[in-house]
Coordinates of C-alpha atoms in Angstrom, one line a residue:
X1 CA 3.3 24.2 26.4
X2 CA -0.1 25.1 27.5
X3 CA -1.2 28.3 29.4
X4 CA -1.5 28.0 33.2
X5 CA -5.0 28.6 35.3
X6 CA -3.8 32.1 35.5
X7 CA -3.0 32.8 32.2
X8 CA -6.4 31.6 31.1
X9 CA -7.9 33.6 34.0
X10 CA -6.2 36.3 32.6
X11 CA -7.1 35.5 28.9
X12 CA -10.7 35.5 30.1
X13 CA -10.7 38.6 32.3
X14 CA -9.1 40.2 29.4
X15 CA -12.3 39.3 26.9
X16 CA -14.5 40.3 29.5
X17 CA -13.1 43.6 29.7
X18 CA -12.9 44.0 25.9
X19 CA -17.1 42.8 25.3
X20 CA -17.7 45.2 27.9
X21 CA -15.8 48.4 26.1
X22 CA -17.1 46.7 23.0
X23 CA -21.0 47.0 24.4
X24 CA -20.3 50.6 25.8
X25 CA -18.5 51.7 22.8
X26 CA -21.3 50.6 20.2
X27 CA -23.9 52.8 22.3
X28 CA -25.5 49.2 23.4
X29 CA -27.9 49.3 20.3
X30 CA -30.4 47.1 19.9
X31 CA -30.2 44.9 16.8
X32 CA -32.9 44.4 14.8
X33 CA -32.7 40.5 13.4
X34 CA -35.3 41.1 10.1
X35 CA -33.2 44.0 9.0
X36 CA -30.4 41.6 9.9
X37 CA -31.7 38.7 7.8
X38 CA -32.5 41.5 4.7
X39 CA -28.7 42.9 4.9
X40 CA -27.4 39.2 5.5
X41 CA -29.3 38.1 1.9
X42 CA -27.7 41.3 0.3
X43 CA -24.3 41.3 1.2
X44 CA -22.8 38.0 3.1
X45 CA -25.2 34.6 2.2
X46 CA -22.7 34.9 -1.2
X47 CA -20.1 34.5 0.5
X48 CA -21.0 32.6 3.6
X49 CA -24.0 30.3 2.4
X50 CA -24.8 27.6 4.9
X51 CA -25.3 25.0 1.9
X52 CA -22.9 26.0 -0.4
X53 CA -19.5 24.4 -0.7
X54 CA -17.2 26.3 -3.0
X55 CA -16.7 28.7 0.0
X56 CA -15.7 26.1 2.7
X57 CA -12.8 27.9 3.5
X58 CA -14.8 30.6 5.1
X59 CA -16.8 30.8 8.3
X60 CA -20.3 29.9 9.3
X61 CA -22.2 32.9 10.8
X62 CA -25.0 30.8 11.6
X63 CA -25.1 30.7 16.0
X64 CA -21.8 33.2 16.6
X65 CA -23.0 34.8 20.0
X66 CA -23.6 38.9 19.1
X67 CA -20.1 40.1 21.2
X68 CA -18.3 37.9 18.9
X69 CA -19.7 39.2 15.2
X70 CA -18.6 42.8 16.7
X71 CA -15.6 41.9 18.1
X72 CA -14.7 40.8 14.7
X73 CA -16.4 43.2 12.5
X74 CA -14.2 45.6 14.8
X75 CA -10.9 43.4 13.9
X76 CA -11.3 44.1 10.4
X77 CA -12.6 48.2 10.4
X78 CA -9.4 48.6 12.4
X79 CA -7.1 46.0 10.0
X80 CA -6.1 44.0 12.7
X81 CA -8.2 41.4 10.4
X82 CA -6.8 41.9 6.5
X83 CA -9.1 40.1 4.4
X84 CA -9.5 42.8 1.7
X85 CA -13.4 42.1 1.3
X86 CA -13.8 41.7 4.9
X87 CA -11.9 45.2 5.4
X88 CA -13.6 47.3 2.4
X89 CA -17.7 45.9 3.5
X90 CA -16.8 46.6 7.3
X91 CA -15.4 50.4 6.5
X92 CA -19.4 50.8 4.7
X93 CA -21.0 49.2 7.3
X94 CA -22.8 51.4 9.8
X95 CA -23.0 50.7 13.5
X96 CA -26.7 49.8 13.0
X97 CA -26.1 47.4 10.5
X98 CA -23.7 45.3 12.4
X99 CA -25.9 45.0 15.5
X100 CA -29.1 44.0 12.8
X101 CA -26.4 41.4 11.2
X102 CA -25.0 40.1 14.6
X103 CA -28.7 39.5 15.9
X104 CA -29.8 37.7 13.1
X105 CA -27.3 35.4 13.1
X106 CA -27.2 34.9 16.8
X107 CA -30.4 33.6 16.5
X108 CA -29.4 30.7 14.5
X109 CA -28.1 27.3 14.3
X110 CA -25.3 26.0 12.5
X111 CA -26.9 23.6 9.9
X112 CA -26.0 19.9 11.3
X113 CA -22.6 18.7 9.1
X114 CA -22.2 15.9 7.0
X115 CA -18.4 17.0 6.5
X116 CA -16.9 15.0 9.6
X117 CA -18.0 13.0 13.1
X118 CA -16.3 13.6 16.0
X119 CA -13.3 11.3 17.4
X120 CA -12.0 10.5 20.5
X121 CA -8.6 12.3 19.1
X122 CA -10.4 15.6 18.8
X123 CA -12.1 15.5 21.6
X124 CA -8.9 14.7 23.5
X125 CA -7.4 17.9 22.4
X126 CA -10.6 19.8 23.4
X127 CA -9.6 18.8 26.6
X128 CA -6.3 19.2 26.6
X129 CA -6.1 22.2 24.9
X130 CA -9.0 23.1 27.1
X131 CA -11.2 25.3 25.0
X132 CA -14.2 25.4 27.1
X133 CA -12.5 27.9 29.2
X134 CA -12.5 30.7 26.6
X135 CA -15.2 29.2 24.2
X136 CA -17.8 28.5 26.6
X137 CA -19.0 24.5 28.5
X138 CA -20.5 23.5 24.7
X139 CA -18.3 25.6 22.4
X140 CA -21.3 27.4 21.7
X141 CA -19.2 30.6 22.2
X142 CA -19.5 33.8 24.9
X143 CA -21.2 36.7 25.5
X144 CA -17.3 37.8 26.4
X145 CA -16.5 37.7 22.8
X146 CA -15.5 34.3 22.7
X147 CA -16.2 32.7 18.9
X148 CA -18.7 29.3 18.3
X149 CA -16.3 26.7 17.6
X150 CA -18.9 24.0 17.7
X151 CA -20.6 23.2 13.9
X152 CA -18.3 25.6 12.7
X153 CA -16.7 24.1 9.1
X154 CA -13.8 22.1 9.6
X155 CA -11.3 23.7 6.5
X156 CA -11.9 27.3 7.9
X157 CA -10.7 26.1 11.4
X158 CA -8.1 24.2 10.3
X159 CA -7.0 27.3 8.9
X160 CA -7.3 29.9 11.2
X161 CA -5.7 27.6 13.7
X162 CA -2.8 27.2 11.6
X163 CA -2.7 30.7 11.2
X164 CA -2.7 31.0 14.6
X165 CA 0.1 28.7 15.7
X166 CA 2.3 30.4 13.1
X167 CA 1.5 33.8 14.8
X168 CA -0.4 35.6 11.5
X169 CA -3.7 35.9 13.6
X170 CA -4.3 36.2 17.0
X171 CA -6.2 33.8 19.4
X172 CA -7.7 35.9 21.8
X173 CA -5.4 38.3 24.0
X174 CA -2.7 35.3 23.8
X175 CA 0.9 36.1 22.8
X176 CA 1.3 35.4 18.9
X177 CA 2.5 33.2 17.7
X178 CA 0.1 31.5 20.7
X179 CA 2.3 29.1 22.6
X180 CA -1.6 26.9 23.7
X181 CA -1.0 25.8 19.7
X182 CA 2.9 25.9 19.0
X183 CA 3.1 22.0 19.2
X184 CA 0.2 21.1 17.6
X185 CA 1.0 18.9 14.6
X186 CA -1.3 19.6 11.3
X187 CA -2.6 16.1 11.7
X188 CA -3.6 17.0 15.2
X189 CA -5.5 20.3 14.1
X190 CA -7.3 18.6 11.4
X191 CA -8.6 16.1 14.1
X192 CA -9.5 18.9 16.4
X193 CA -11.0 20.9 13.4
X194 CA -13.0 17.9 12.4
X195 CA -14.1 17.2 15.8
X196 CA -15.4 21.0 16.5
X197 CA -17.2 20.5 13.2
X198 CA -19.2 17.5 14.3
X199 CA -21.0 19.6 17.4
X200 CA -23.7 21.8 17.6

């Protein structure tokens, strides 16, 4: 069952809200992207490389708007996130560093995908599902806190939207488990996963 109009106006009301407690709460620093880039070689390109496979499972970093990095650093200082890496380098990080990290990689691109093309199945469920709403007119993501979907990997999305629909993460301010995802098959997220990965 999706969410109505007012639901999502709700849901996006909601993430305004929350970027803008976010922006006041983290003194509106300015980030400095080449102390970003230095701290993103130290402690996350191991983890998150662009070009290396063996962590496919995790996200890119690469284009994520700078409300969205904090909004998720955030998650996991506070454990609502519970990666135990995630949670232990977020607890060390200082304010500073996150706004150096999220500028950096705002300023990026997603490296262009090999992994997938899109279909007219995915896209379908872009539209039904209708993602633009929260994620922004080119899934490019918000300055509300809404994540980049577009060129993100395929396996990590696939995930998270499975952990979604099952109610062990949350999708926004929805309800978990999120009822937008409750009847989405696996074949139908791995077509919608694949499909986000073929944009940019």
């Amino acid at each position: 069952m999706l969410c109505s109009i007012t639901d999502r106006s709700r849901h996006a009301a909601a993430a305004a809200a929350l970027s803008g407690c976010l922006l006041v709460a983290h003194g509106a620093m300015a980030g400095d992207a080449a102390s970003g880039a230095r701290l993103a070689a130290a402690r996350c390109v191991s983890c998150h490389s662009s070009t290396e496979t063996i962590h496919s499972t995790l996200p890119l970093l690469e284009g994520q708007p700078k409300a969205a990095f904090i909004a998720q650093w955030r998650a996991f200082r506070e454990h609502k996130r519970t990666a135990p890496v995630m949670v232990s380098l977020a607890q060390e990080l200082s304010e500073q560093d996150v706004d150096d990290l999220a500028e950096h990689y705002a300023a990026l691109l997603p490296p262009r995908t090999t992994e997938s093309s899109g279909s007219d199945a995915g896209r379908a469920l872009v539209d039904r599902l209708r993602c633009a709403d929260c994620h922004g007119p080119a899934l490019q993501g918000t300055n509300a806190g809404a994540a980049r979907l577009g060129g993100q990997r395929a396996r990590y999305t696939a995930w998270s939207l499975q952990l979604m629909r099952g109610g062990r993460r949350s999708h926004g301010t929805a309800a978990k488990p999120d009822p937008l995802l409750a009847d989405l098959s696996n074949a139908e997220i791995e077509s919608l996963a694949a499909h986000l990965a073929s944009l940019r």
